[in-house]
Amino acid sequence: MADLQNLLRQAVAQLQHASVPSPRADAELLAGHVLGLTRSQLQLKAVTGMEVSDDDAERLAGLLTERARRIPLQHLTGTAPFRRLELKVGPGAFIPRPETETVVQAALDELIRLESAGVRRPRVVDLGTGSGAIAAAIASEHPSAEVHAVELSAEAASWAELNFAHLPSGSAEVTLHRDDLRNFPDGWEAEFDVVVSNPPYIPADMVPQDEEVRVHDPELALYGGGSDGLELPRAVITAAQRLLVPGGWFIMEHAEVQAPALQQICRAQPQLSQVSTHQDLAGRDRATSARFAVSSEPESASRNG
């Protein structure tokens, strides 16, 4: 048997030595994963002198070794929190980030607006769904919606399918389509009320510094194409104009530095209006939205928090 407090102290030191960005949080989350405890429960058990079995201590040691090698925490626990959900994640799928939760909130606000306008079953499509985070969150929080998700990668689609199959009771069903986000089935023209996307957008020469991202997030989910990384984001804007009903709305996540360029691209489209920049919880410009075929004249950009 081993003292939990001492194990945690050693674990934090090991992860600090490996330059893991959040050593204490990761040590506690890994220990909680092994012991079947939430982080707050684990902290309470540690101060009250909990003893850990040799088997559990050995299992924790193995996970700590992997985390020290900069294997993503979520790959080790097999889950990632996202809004109200615990998503299944692993190799081959982009790990959902907190900033994407604000994109979901903006989409949900639009769905509430549609509902108040009398649209009882709005149609939503998530282009490049990855692990299914955006589509799953919308389905769980707005169950009256008809939700579709498009994903090219077979590995990512398998995680999305798993997450869609285990949505909370009462959620909307999500239909998964295996395809490039630039392609979609016949009959989808002018059929959707909301298009949402977190496409790849990193320029090819801007390799991420974080080892967890650089090594373990799939390249297909990172690099947006072209010197500015905006080839796929441009494709999303084009697709949205084909998919949306008149008055439909889209929102797309991107890098902070890309906000001015994407505003300019959207404002140059005669069928787009109400072009807006949305900030994440840190106040960074991380998403752009626009409305389709509301006005024949492009409007000046507005800003929404």
PDB file of C-alpha atoms in Angstrom:
ATOM      1  CA  MET A   1       0.000   0.000   0.000  1.00  0.00           C
ATOM      2  CA  ALA A   2       1.098   3.567  -0.693  1.00  0.00           C
ATOM      3  CA  ASP A   3       0.008   6.894   0.741  1.00  0.00           C
ATOM      4  CA  LEU A   4      -2.007   8.869  -1.837  1.00  0.00           C
ATOM      5  CA  GLN A   5      -0.599  12.217  -0.717  1.00  0.00           C
ATOM      6  CA  ASN A   6       2.951  11.017  -1.276  1.00  0.00           C
ATOM      7  CA  LEU A   7       2.064   9.477  -4.637  1.00  0.00           C
ATOM      8  CA  LEU A   8       0.588  12.772  -5.803  1.00  0.00           C
ATOM      9  CA  ARG A   9       3.638  14.703  -4.613  1.00  0.00           C
ATOM     10  CA  GLN A  10       5.929  12.395  -6.578  1.00  0.00           C
ATOM     11  CA  ALA A  11       3.641  12.507  -9.604  1.00  0.00           C
ATOM     12  CA  VAL A  12       3.651  16.310  -9.717  1.00  0.00           C
ATOM     13  CA  ALA A  13       7.440  16.378  -9.483  1.00  0.00           C
ATOM     14  CA  GLN A  14       7.731  13.845 -12.316  1.00  0.00           C
ATOM     15  CA  LEU A  15       5.466  15.831 -14.613  1.00  0.00           C
ATOM     16  CA  GLN A  16       7.160  19.122 -13.715  1.00  0.00           C
ATOM     17  CA  HIS A  17      10.512  17.592 -14.665  1.00  0.00           C
ATOM     18  CA  ALA A  18       9.011  16.598 -18.025  1.00  0.00           C
ATOM     19  CA  SER A  19       7.771  20.198 -18.596  1.00  0.00           C
ATOM     20  CA  VAL A  20       4.140  19.160 -18.708  1.00  0.00           C
ATOM     21  CA  PRO A  21       2.180  22.457 -18.716  1.00  0.00           C
ATOM     22  CA  SER A  22      -0.232  21.629 -15.846  1.00  0.00           C
ATOM     23  CA  PRO A  23       1.541  19.032 -13.688  1.00  0.00           C
ATOM     24  CA  ARG A  24      -0.682  19.157 -10.604  1.00  0.00           C
ATOM     25  CA  ALA A  25      -3.964  19.062 -12.479  1.00  0.00           C
ATOM     26  CA  ASP A  26      -2.758  16.242 -14.718  1.00  0.00           C
ATOM     27  CA  ALA A  27      -1.395  14.219 -11.793  1.00  0.00           C
ATOM     28  CA  GLU A  28      -4.687  14.522  -9.925  1.00  0.00           C
ATOM     29  CA  LEU A  29      -6.782  13.735 -13.004  1.00  0.00           C
ATOM     30  CA  LEU A  30      -4.732  10.636 -13.794  1.00  0.00           C
ATOM     31  CA  ALA A  31      -4.913   9.452 -10.205  1.00  0.00           C
ATOM     32  CA  GLY A  32      -8.665  10.085 -10.174  1.00  0.00           C
ATOM     33  CA  HIS A  33      -8.973   8.108 -13.405  1.00  0.00           C
ATOM     34  CA  VAL A  34      -7.192   5.126 -11.826  1.00  0.00           C
ATOM     35  CA  LEU A  35      -9.132   5.295  -8.573  1.00  0.00           C
ATOM     36  CA  GLY A  36     -12.549   6.155 -10.023  1.00  0.00           C
ATOM     37  CA  LEU A  37     -12.724   9.499  -8.211  1.00  0.00           C
ATOM     38  CA  THR A  38     -13.487  13.034  -9.303  1.00  0.00           C
ATOM     39  CA  ARG A  39     -10.714  15.542  -8.784  1.00  0.00           C
ATOM     40  CA  SER A  40     -12.407  17.068  -5.739  1.00  0.00           C
ATOM     41  CA  GLN A  41     -13.018  13.614  -4.251  1.00  0.00           C
ATOM     42  CA  LEU A  42      -9.380  12.718  -4.829  1.00  0.00           C
ATOM     43  CA  GLN A  43      -8.151  15.867  -3.095  1.00  0.00           C
ATOM     44  CA  LEU A  44     -10.320  15.078  -0.062  1.00  0.00           C
ATOM     45  CA  LYS A  45      -9.094  11.477   0.064  1.00  0.00           C
ATOM     46  CA  ALA A  46      -5.485  12.666  -0.132  1.00  0.00           C
ATOM     47  CA  VAL A  47      -5.728  14.971   2.888  1.00  0.00           C
ATOM     48  CA  THR A  48      -7.536  12.305   4.908  1.00  0.00           C
ATOM     49  CA  GLY A  49      -4.731   9.776   4.406  1.00  0.00           C
ATOM     50  CA  MET A  50      -6.129   7.387   1.802  1.00  0.00           C
ATOM     51  CA  GLU A  51      -3.981   4.353   1.009  1.00  0.00           C
ATOM     52  CA  VAL A  52      -3.581   3.151  -2.579  1.00  0.00           C
ATOM     53  CA  SER A  53      -3.163  -0.507  -3.491  1.00  0.00           C
ATOM     54  CA  ASP A  54       0.046  -1.663  -5.140  1.00  0.00           C
ATOM     55  CA  ASP A  55      -1.846  -2.513  -8.330  1.00  0.00           C
ATOM     56  CA  ASP A  56      -3.384   0.950  -8.570  1.00  0.00           C
ATOM     57  CA  ALA A  57      -0.067   2.606  -7.762  1.00  0.00           C
ATOM     58  CA  GLU A  58       1.594   0.597 -10.539  1.00  0.00           C
ATOM     59  CA  ARG A  59      -1.142   1.535 -12.996  1.00  0.00           C
ATOM     60  CA  LEU A  60      -0.772   5.211 -12.082  1.00  0.00           C
ATOM     61  CA  ALA A  61       2.984   4.997 -12.513  1.00  0.00           C
ATOM     62  CA  GLY A  62       2.509   3.669 -16.038  1.00  0.00           C
ATOM     63  CA  LEU A  63       0.153   6.502 -16.968  1.00  0.00           C
ATOM     64  CA  LEU A  64       2.514   9.091 -15.503  1.00  0.00           C
ATOM     65  CA  THR A  65       5.366   7.713 -17.596  1.00  0.00           C
ATOM     66  CA  GLU A  66       3.202   8.094 -20.710  1.00  0.00           C
ATOM     67  CA  ARG A  67       2.153  11.637 -19.737  1.00  0.00           C
ATOM     68  CA  ALA A  68       5.784  12.567 -19.110  1.00  0.00           C
ATOM     69  CA  ARG A  69       6.411  11.474 -22.719  1.00  0.00           C
ATOM     70  CA  ARG A  70       3.795  14.134 -23.610  1.00  0.00           C
ATOM     71  CA  ILE A  71       1.071  11.690 -24.589  1.00  0.00           C
ATOM     72  CA  PRO A  72      -2.070  13.857 -24.284  1.00  0.00           C
ATOM     73  CA  LEU A  73      -3.919  13.503 -21.009  1.00  0.00           C
ATOM     74  CA  GLN A  74      -7.163  12.852 -22.876  1.00  0.00           C
ATOM     75  CA  HIS A  75      -5.616   9.926 -24.761  1.00  0.00           C
ATOM     76  CA  LEU A  76      -4.629   8.375 -21.444  1.00  0.00           C
ATOM     77  CA  THR A  77      -8.017   8.796 -19.782  1.00  0.00           C
ATOM     78  CA  GLY A  78      -9.953   8.222 -23.011  1.00  0.00           C
ATOM     79  CA  THR A  79     -12.253  11.176 -22.342  1.00  0.00           C
ATOM     80  CA  ALA A  80     -12.426  14.933 -22.792  1.00  0.00           C
ATOM     81  CA  PRO A  81     -14.936  17.226 -21.071  1.00  0.00           C
ATOM     82  CA  PHE A  82     -16.902  19.459 -23.449  1.00  0.00           C
ATOM     83  CA  ARG A  83     -19.717  21.612 -22.140  1.00  0.00           C
ATOM     84  CA  ARG A  84     -22.098  19.123 -20.428  1.00  0.00           C
ATOM     85  CA  LEU A  85     -20.573  16.054 -22.067  1.00  0.00           C
ATOM     86  CA  GLU A  86     -17.715  13.644 -21.436  1.00  0.00           C
ATOM     87  CA  LEU A  87     -16.606  12.778 -24.945  1.00  0.00           C
ATOM     88  CA  LYS A  88     -14.693   9.666 -25.936  1.00  0.00           C
ATOM     89  CA  VAL A  89     -11.417  10.646 -27.594  1.00  0.00           C
ATOM     90  CA  GLY A  90      -8.204   9.019 -28.693  1.00  0.00           C
ATOM     91  CA  PRO A  91      -5.594   8.847 -31.460  1.00  0.00           C
ATOM     92  CA  GLY A  92      -6.846  10.017 -34.836  1.00  0.00           C
ATOM     93  CA  ALA A  93      -9.221  12.709 -33.581  1.00  0.00           C
ATOM     94  CA  PHE A  94      -8.601  16.340 -32.692  1.00  0.00           C
ATOM     95  CA  ILE A  95      -9.019  16.860 -28.952  1.00  0.00           C
ATOM     96  CA  PRO A  96     -11.848  19.369 -28.337  1.00  0.00           C
ATOM     97  CA  ARG A  97     -10.758  22.662 -26.762  1.00  0.00           C
ATOM     98  CA  PRO A  98     -12.637  24.990 -24.378  1.00  0.00           C
ATOM     99  CA  GLU A  99     -12.693  27.848 -26.920  1.00  0.00           C
ATOM    100  CA  THR A 100     -14.931  25.770 -29.167  1.00  0.00           C
ATOM    101  CA  GLU A 101     -17.562  25.754 -26.427  1.00  0.00           C
ATOM    102  CA  THR A 102     -18.229  29.446 -27.147  1.00  0.00           C
ATOM    103  CA  VAL A 103     -18.885  28.578 -30.813  1.00  0.00           C
ATOM    104  CA  VAL A 104     -21.477  26.038 -29.660  1.00  0.00           C
ATOM    105  CA  GLN A 105     -23.085  28.644 -27.419  1.00  0.00           C
ATOM    106  CA  ALA A 106     -23.422  31.078 -30.331  1.00  0.00           C
ATOM    107  CA  ALA A 107     -25.047  28.341 -32.426  1.00  0.00           C
ATOM    108  CA  LEU A 108     -27.439  27.490 -29.597  1.00  0.00           C
ATOM    109  CA  ASP A 109     -28.384  31.171 -29.267  1.00  0.00           C
ATOM    110  CA  GLU A 110     -29.265  31.192 -32.973  1.00  0.00           C
ATOM    111  CA  LEU A 111     -31.364  28.039 -32.548  1.00  0.00           C
ATOM    112  CA  ILE A 112     -33.253  29.686 -29.688  1.00  0.00           C
ATOM    113  CA  ARG A 113     -33.873  32.698 -31.938  1.00  0.00           C
ATOM    114  CA  LEU A 114     -35.193  30.404 -34.665  1.00  0.00           C
ATOM    115  CA  GLU A 115     -37.463  28.637 -32.189  1.00  0.00           C
ATOM    116  CA  SER A 116     -38.920  31.950 -31.039  1.00  0.00           C
ATOM    117  CA  ALA A 117     -39.518  32.782 -34.727  1.00  0.00           C
ATOM    118  CA  GLY A 118     -41.557  29.594 -35.129  1.00  0.00           C
ATOM    119  CA  VAL A 119     -38.972  27.195 -36.584  1.00  0.00           C
ATOM    120  CA  ARG A 120     -39.780  24.047 -34.594  1.00  0.00           C
ATOM    121  CA  ARG A 121     -37.232  21.648 -36.088  1.00  0.00           C
ATOM    122  CA  PRO A 122     -34.227  23.623 -37.317  1.00  0.00           C
ATOM    123  CA  ARG A 123     -31.681  21.742 -39.438  1.00  0.00           C
ATOM    124  CA  VAL A 124     -28.038  22.033 -38.358  1.00  0.00           C
ATOM    125  CA  VAL A 125     -24.881  20.674 -39.989  1.00  0.00           C
ATOM    126  CA  ASP A 126     -21.393  20.521 -38.469  1.00  0.00           C
ATOM    127  CA  LEU A 127     -18.748  20.519 -41.228  1.00  0.00           C
ATOM    128  CA  GLY A 128     -15.577  18.652 -40.230  1.00  0.00           C
ATOM    129  CA  THR A 129     -16.979  17.302 -36.991  1.00  0.00           C
ATOM    130  CA  GLY A 130     -13.834  15.445 -35.805  1.00  0.00           C
ATOM    131  CA  SER A 131     -14.709  13.696 -32.561  1.00  0.00           C
ATOM    132  CA  GLY A 132     -18.251  15.058 -32.903  1.00  0.00           C
ATOM    133  CA  ALA A 133     -17.923  17.633 -30.126  1.00  0.00           C
ATOM    134  CA  ILE A 134     -19.929  20.458 -31.701  1.00  0.00           C
ATOM    135  CA  ALA A 135     -22.686  18.279 -33.151  1.00  0.00           C
ATOM    136  CA  ALA A 136     -22.996  16.248 -29.949  1.00  0.00           C
ATOM    137  CA  ALA A 137     -23.232  19.332 -27.755  1.00  0.00           C
ATOM    138  CA  ILE A 138     -25.909  20.897 -29.968  1.00  0.00           C
ATOM    139  CA  ALA A 139     -27.880  17.646 -30.069  1.00  0.00           C
ATOM    140  CA  SER A 140     -27.777  17.310 -26.283  1.00  0.00           C
ATOM    141  CA  GLU A 141     -28.675  20.938 -25.531  1.00  0.00           C
ATOM    142  CA  HIS A 142     -31.217  21.578 -28.301  1.00  0.00           C
ATOM    143  CA  PRO A 143     -32.955  18.221 -28.790  1.00  0.00           C
ATOM    144  CA  SER A 144     -35.619  19.604 -31.149  1.00  0.00           C
ATOM    145  CA  ALA A 145     -32.958  20.210 -33.826  1.00  0.00           C
ATOM    146  CA  GLU A 146     -32.197  17.890 -36.728  1.00  0.00           C
ATOM    147  CA  VAL A 147     -28.423  17.516 -36.537  1.00  0.00           C
ATOM    148  CA  HIS A 148     -26.022  16.292 -39.215  1.00  0.00           C
ATOM    149  CA  ALA A 149     -22.230  15.965 -39.075  1.00  0.00           C
ATOM    150  CA  VAL A 150     -19.682  15.594 -41.893  1.00  0.00           C
ATOM    151  CA  GLU A 151     -16.207  14.076 -41.400  1.00  0.00           C
ATOM    152  CA  LEU A 152     -13.604  12.818 -43.875  1.00  0.00           C
ATOM    153  CA  SER A 153     -11.185  10.949 -41.559  1.00  0.00           C
ATOM    154  CA  ALA A 154     -12.158   7.353 -40.854  1.00  0.00           C
ATOM    155  CA  GLU A 155     -10.435   7.459 -37.446  1.00  0.00           C
ATOM    156  CA  ALA A 156     -12.109  10.684 -36.357  1.00  0.00           C
ATOM    157  CA  ALA A 157     -15.466   9.474 -37.668  1.00  0.00           C
ATOM    158  CA  SER A 158     -15.204   6.353 -35.518  1.00  0.00           C
ATOM    159  CA  TRP A 159     -14.847   8.524 -32.391  1.00  0.00           C
ATOM    160  CA  ALA A 160     -17.716  10.738 -33.528  1.00  0.00           C
ATOM    161  CA  GLU A 161     -19.925   7.718 -34.122  1.00  0.00           C
ATOM    162  CA  LEU A 162     -19.141   6.466 -30.618  1.00  0.00           C
ATOM    163  CA  ASN A 163     -19.981   9.834 -29.086  1.00  0.00           C
ATOM    164  CA  PHE A 164     -23.218  10.169 -31.060  1.00  0.00           C
ATOM    165  CA  ALA A 165     -24.266   6.679 -29.957  1.00  0.00           C
ATOM    166  CA  HIS A 166     -23.859   7.578 -26.277  1.00  0.00           C
ATOM    167  CA  LEU A 167     -25.576  10.948 -26.083  1.00  0.00           C
ATOM    168  CA  PRO A 168     -27.684  11.611 -22.978  1.00  0.00           C
ATOM    169  CA  SER A 169     -31.269  10.417 -23.031  1.00  0.00           C
ATOM    170  CA  GLY A 170     -33.537  12.916 -24.758  1.00  0.00           C
ATOM    171  CA  SER A 171     -30.873  14.298 -27.084  1.00  0.00           C
ATOM    172  CA  ALA A 172     -31.456  14.777 -30.777  1.00  0.00           C
ATOM    173  CA  GLU A 173     -30.116  12.031 -33.020  1.00  0.00           C
ATOM    174  CA  VAL A 174     -27.030  12.996 -35.021  1.00  0.00           C
ATOM    175  CA  THR A 175     -26.601  11.635 -38.553  1.00  0.00           C
ATOM    176  CA  LEU A 176     -22.942  11.157 -39.502  1.00  0.00           C
ATOM    177  CA  HIS A 177     -21.812  11.509 -43.117  1.00  0.00           C
ATOM    178  CA  ARG A 178     -18.365  10.319 -44.223  1.00  0.00           C
ATOM    179  CA  ASP A 179     -17.174  12.963 -46.687  1.00  0.00           C
ATOM    180  CA  ASP A 180     -14.949  15.969 -47.261  1.00  0.00           C
ATOM    181  CA  LEU A 181     -16.436  19.164 -45.832  1.00  0.00           C
ATOM    182  CA  ARG A 182     -16.318  20.579 -49.387  1.00  0.00           C
ATOM    183  CA  ASN A 183     -18.711  17.857 -50.543  1.00  0.00           C
ATOM    184  CA  PHE A 184     -22.159  16.946 -49.353  1.00  0.00           C
ATOM    185  CA  PRO A 185     -25.050  14.747 -50.434  1.00  0.00           C
ATOM    186  CA  ASP A 186     -27.457  15.590 -53.234  1.00  0.00           C
ATOM    187  CA  GLY A 187     -30.487  17.412 -51.939  1.00  0.00           C
ATOM    188  CA  TRP A 188     -28.631  19.476 -49.337  1.00  0.00           C
ATOM    189  CA  GLU A 189     -28.725  22.716 -51.328  1.00  0.00           C
ATOM    190  CA  ALA A 190     -30.587  25.428 -49.387  1.00  0.00           C
ATOM    191  CA  GLU A 191     -31.740  22.949 -46.735  1.00  0.00           C
ATOM    192  CA  PHE A 192     -30.059  24.059 -43.488  1.00  0.00           C
ATOM    193  CA  ASP A 193     -30.852  26.794 -41.004  1.00  0.00           C
ATOM    194  CA  VAL A 194     -27.454  26.706 -39.294  1.00  0.00           C
ATOM    195  CA  VAL A 195     -23.996  25.678 -40.500  1.00  0.00           C
ATOM    196  CA  VAL A 196     -21.252  25.400 -37.873  1.00  0.00           C
ATOM    197  CA  SER A 197     -17.631  24.405 -38.327  1.00  0.00           C
ATOM    198  CA  ASN A 198     -14.253  24.226 -36.625  1.00  0.00           C
ATOM    199  CA  PRO A 199     -12.214  23.473 -39.757  1.00  0.00           C
ATOM    200  CA  PRO A 200      -8.445  22.991 -40.000  1.00  0.00           C
ATOM    201  CA  TYR A 201      -6.904  26.471 -40.246  1.00  0.00           C
ATOM    202  CA  ILE A 202      -3.204  26.386 -39.292  1.00  0.00           C
ATOM    203  CA  PRO A 203      -0.836  27.575 -42.078  1.00  0.00           C
ATOM    204  CA  ALA A 204       1.559  24.896 -43.326  1.00  0.00           C
ATOM    205  CA  ASP A 205       4.671  26.717 -42.064  1.00  0.00           C
ATOM    206  CA  MET A 206       3.285  27.397 -38.571  1.00  0.00           C
ATOM    207  CA  VAL A 207       4.019  24.120 -36.780  1.00  0.00           C
ATOM    208  CA  PRO A 208       2.375  24.094 -33.313  1.00  0.00           C
ATOM    209  CA  GLN A 209       4.806  24.463 -30.417  1.00  0.00           C
ATOM    210  CA  ASP A 210       2.936  22.196 -28.002  1.00  0.00           C
ATOM    211  CA  GLU A 211       4.183  18.641 -28.433  1.00  0.00           C
ATOM    212  CA  GLU A 212       0.760  17.225 -27.610  1.00  0.00           C
ATOM    213  CA  VAL A 213      -0.682  19.089 -30.604  1.00  0.00           C
ATOM    214  CA  ARG A 214       2.280  18.803 -32.971  1.00  0.00           C
ATOM    215  CA  VAL A 215       2.766  15.060 -32.531  1.00  0.00           C
ATOM    216  CA  HIS A 216      -0.608  13.682 -31.504  1.00  0.00           C
ATOM    217  CA  ASP A 217      -3.340  15.781 -33.139  1.00  0.00           C
ATOM    218  CA  PRO A 218      -3.881  14.511 -36.706  1.00  0.00           C
ATOM    219  CA  GLU A 219      -2.458  16.737 -39.447  1.00  0.00           C
ATOM    220  CA  LEU A 220      -5.748  16.455 -41.328  1.00  0.00           C
ATOM    221  CA  ALA A 221      -7.416  18.311 -38.453  1.00  0.00           C
ATOM    222  CA  LEU A 222      -4.732  20.999 -38.114  1.00  0.00           C
ATOM    223  CA  TYR A 223      -3.549  22.433 -41.407  1.00  0.00           C
ATOM    224  CA  GLY A 224      -6.020  24.502 -43.379  1.00  0.00           C
ATOM    225  CA  GLY A 225      -4.184  24.621 -46.702  1.00  0.00           C
ATOM    226  CA  GLY A 226      -2.462  27.490 -48.470  1.00  0.00           C
ATOM    227  CA  SER A 227       0.152  29.873 -47.112  1.00  0.00           C
ATOM    228  CA  ASP A 228      -2.439  31.549 -44.873  1.00  0.00           C
ATOM    229  CA  GLY A 229      -4.163  28.339 -43.720  1.00  0.00           C
ATOM    230  CA  LEU A 230      -7.462  29.622 -45.080  1.00  0.00           C
ATOM    231  CA  GLU A 231      -8.121  27.240 -47.954  1.00  0.00           C
ATOM    232  CA  LEU A 232     -10.517  25.103 -45.921  1.00  0.00           C
ATOM    233  CA  PRO A 233     -12.096  28.041 -44.035  1.00  0.00           C
ATOM    234  CA  ARG A 234     -12.834  29.622 -47.445  1.00  0.00           C
ATOM    235  CA  ALA A 235     -14.357  26.309 -48.506  1.00  0.00           C
ATOM    236  CA  VAL A 236     -16.619  26.376 -45.441  1.00  0.00           C
ATOM    237  CA  ILE A 237     -17.851  29.854 -46.392  1.00  0.00           C
ATOM    238  CA  THR A 238     -18.586  28.642 -49.931  1.00  0.00           C
ATOM    239  CA  ALA A 239     -20.320  25.504 -48.651  1.00  0.00           C
ATOM    240  CA  ALA A 240     -22.393  27.482 -46.165  1.00  0.00           C
ATOM    241  CA  GLN A 241     -23.780  29.663 -48.958  1.00  0.00           C
ATOM    242  CA  ARG A 242     -24.890  26.544 -50.816  1.00  0.00           C
ATOM    243  CA  LEU A 243     -26.307  24.784 -47.764  1.00  0.00           C
ATOM    244  CA  LEU A 244     -28.210  27.571 -46.021  1.00  0.00           C
ATOM    245  CA  VAL A 245     -31.813  28.525 -46.524  1.00  0.00           C
ATOM    246  CA  PRO A 246     -32.480  32.238 -47.174  1.00  0.00           C
ATOM    247  CA  GLY A 247     -31.837  33.960 -43.871  1.00  0.00           C
ATOM    248  CA  GLY A 248     -29.752  31.018 -42.624  1.00  0.00           C
ATOM    249  CA  TRP A 249     -26.699  31.595 -40.451  1.00  0.00           C
ATOM    250  CA  PHE A 250     -23.236  30.104 -40.142  1.00  0.00           C
ATOM    251  CA  ILE A 251     -20.386  30.343 -37.646  1.00  0.00           C
ATOM    252  CA  MET A 252     -16.821  29.125 -38.025  1.00  0.00           C
ATOM    253  CA  GLU A 253     -13.921  28.910 -35.592  1.00  0.00           C
ATOM    254  CA  HIS A 254     -10.455  30.137 -36.614  1.00  0.00           C
ATOM    255  CA  ALA A 255      -7.182  31.500 -35.260  1.00  0.00           C
ATOM    256  CA  GLU A 256      -7.247  34.941 -33.660  1.00  0.00           C
ATOM    257  CA  VAL A 257      -4.969  36.446 -36.319  1.00  0.00           C
ATOM    258  CA  GLN A 258      -7.266  35.236 -39.112  1.00  0.00           C
ATOM    259  CA  ALA A 259     -10.307  37.235 -37.968  1.00  0.00           C
ATOM    260  CA  PRO A 260      -9.639  40.344 -40.132  1.00  0.00           C
ATOM    261  CA  ALA A 261      -9.018  38.276 -43.272  1.00  0.00           C
ATOM    262  CA  LEU A 262     -12.156  36.193 -42.779  1.00  0.00           C
ATOM    263  CA  GLN A 263     -14.252  39.287 -42.132  1.00  0.00           C
ATOM    264  CA  GLN A 264     -12.972  40.716 -45.389  1.00  0.00           C
ATOM    265  CA  ILE A 265     -13.699  37.472 -47.268  1.00  0.00           C
ATOM    266  CA  CYS A 266     -17.254  37.309 -45.891  1.00  0.00           C
ATOM    267  CA  ARG A 267     -17.991  40.984 -46.475  1.00  0.00           C
ATOM    268  CA  ALA A 268     -16.933  40.612 -50.106  1.00  0.00           C
ATOM    269  CA  GLN A 269     -19.695  38.032 -50.652  1.00  0.00           C
ATOM    270  CA  PRO A 270     -22.825  39.850 -51.898  1.00  0.00           C
ATOM    271  CA  GLN A 271     -25.136  37.224 -50.391  1.00  0.00           C
ATOM    272  CA  LEU A 272     -23.691  37.510 -46.866  1.00  0.00           C
ATOM    273  CA  SER A 273     -24.670  40.115 -44.305  1.00  0.00           C
ATOM    274  CA  GLN A 274     -24.395  40.667 -40.547  1.00  0.00           C
ATOM    275  CA  VAL A 275     -20.751  39.576 -40.569  1.00  0.00           C
ATOM    276  CA  SER A 276     -19.646  39.345 -36.935  1.00  0.00           C
ATOM    277  CA  THR A 277     -16.560  38.410 -34.964  1.00  0.00           C
ATOM    278  CA  HIS A 278     -17.036  36.385 -31.770  1.00  0.00           C
ATOM    279  CA  GLN A 279     -14.632  36.223 -28.859  1.00  0.00           C
ATOM    280  CA  ASP A 280     -13.721  33.219 -26.740  1.00  0.00           C
ATOM    281  CA  LEU A 281     -13.690  33.327 -22.938  1.00  0.00           C
ATOM    282  CA  ALA A 282     -10.209  34.896 -23.005  1.00  0.00           C
ATOM    283  CA  GLY A 283     -11.448  37.748 -25.185  1.00  0.00           C
ATOM    284  CA  ARG A 284      -9.679  36.565 -28.345  1.00  0.00           C
ATOM    285  CA  ASP A 285     -11.300  36.848 -31.778  1.00  0.00           C
ATOM    286  CA  ARG A 286     -11.900  33.153 -32.429  1.00  0.00           C
ATOM    287  CA  ALA A 287     -14.976  32.824 -34.652  1.00  0.00           C
ATOM    288  CA  THR A 288     -16.738  34.557 -37.534  1.00  0.00           C
ATOM    289  CA  SER A 289     -20.436  34.375 -38.366  1.00  0.00           C
ATOM    290  CA  ALA A 290     -22.643  35.718 -41.159  1.00  0.00           C
ATOM    291  CA  ARG A 291     -26.208  35.504 -42.407  1.00  0.00           C
ATOM    292  CA  PHE A 292     -27.094  34.300 -45.907  1.00  0.00           C
ATOM    293  CA  ALA A 293     -29.196  36.219 -48.442  1.00  0.00           C
ATOM    294  CA  VAL A 294     -30.566  38.758 -45.997  1.00  0.00           C
ATOM    295  CA  SER A 295     -29.353  41.737 -47.945  1.00  0.00           C
ATOM    296  CA  SER A 296     -27.910  42.254 -51.401  1.00  0.00           C
ATOM    297  CA  GLU A 297     -25.376  44.688 -49.960  1.00  0.00           C
ATOM    298  CA  PRO A 298     -22.562  43.499 -47.641  1.00  0.00           C
ATOM    299  CA  GLU A 299     -22.694  45.156 -44.261  1.00  0.00           C
ATOM    300  CA  SER A 300     -19.923  46.547 -42.130  1.00  0.00           C
ATOM    301  CA  ALA A 301     -18.653  44.063 -39.579  1.00  0.00           C
ATOM    302  CA  SER A 302     -20.006  44.033 -36.069  1.00  0.00           C
ATOM    303  CA  ARG A 303     -18.575  42.482 -32.942  1.00  0.00           C
ATOM    304  CA  ASN A 304     -20.281  40.114 -30.499  1.00  0.00           C
ATOM    305  CA  GLY A 305     -18.828  38.905 -27.234  1.00  0.00           C
TER     306      GLY A 305
END
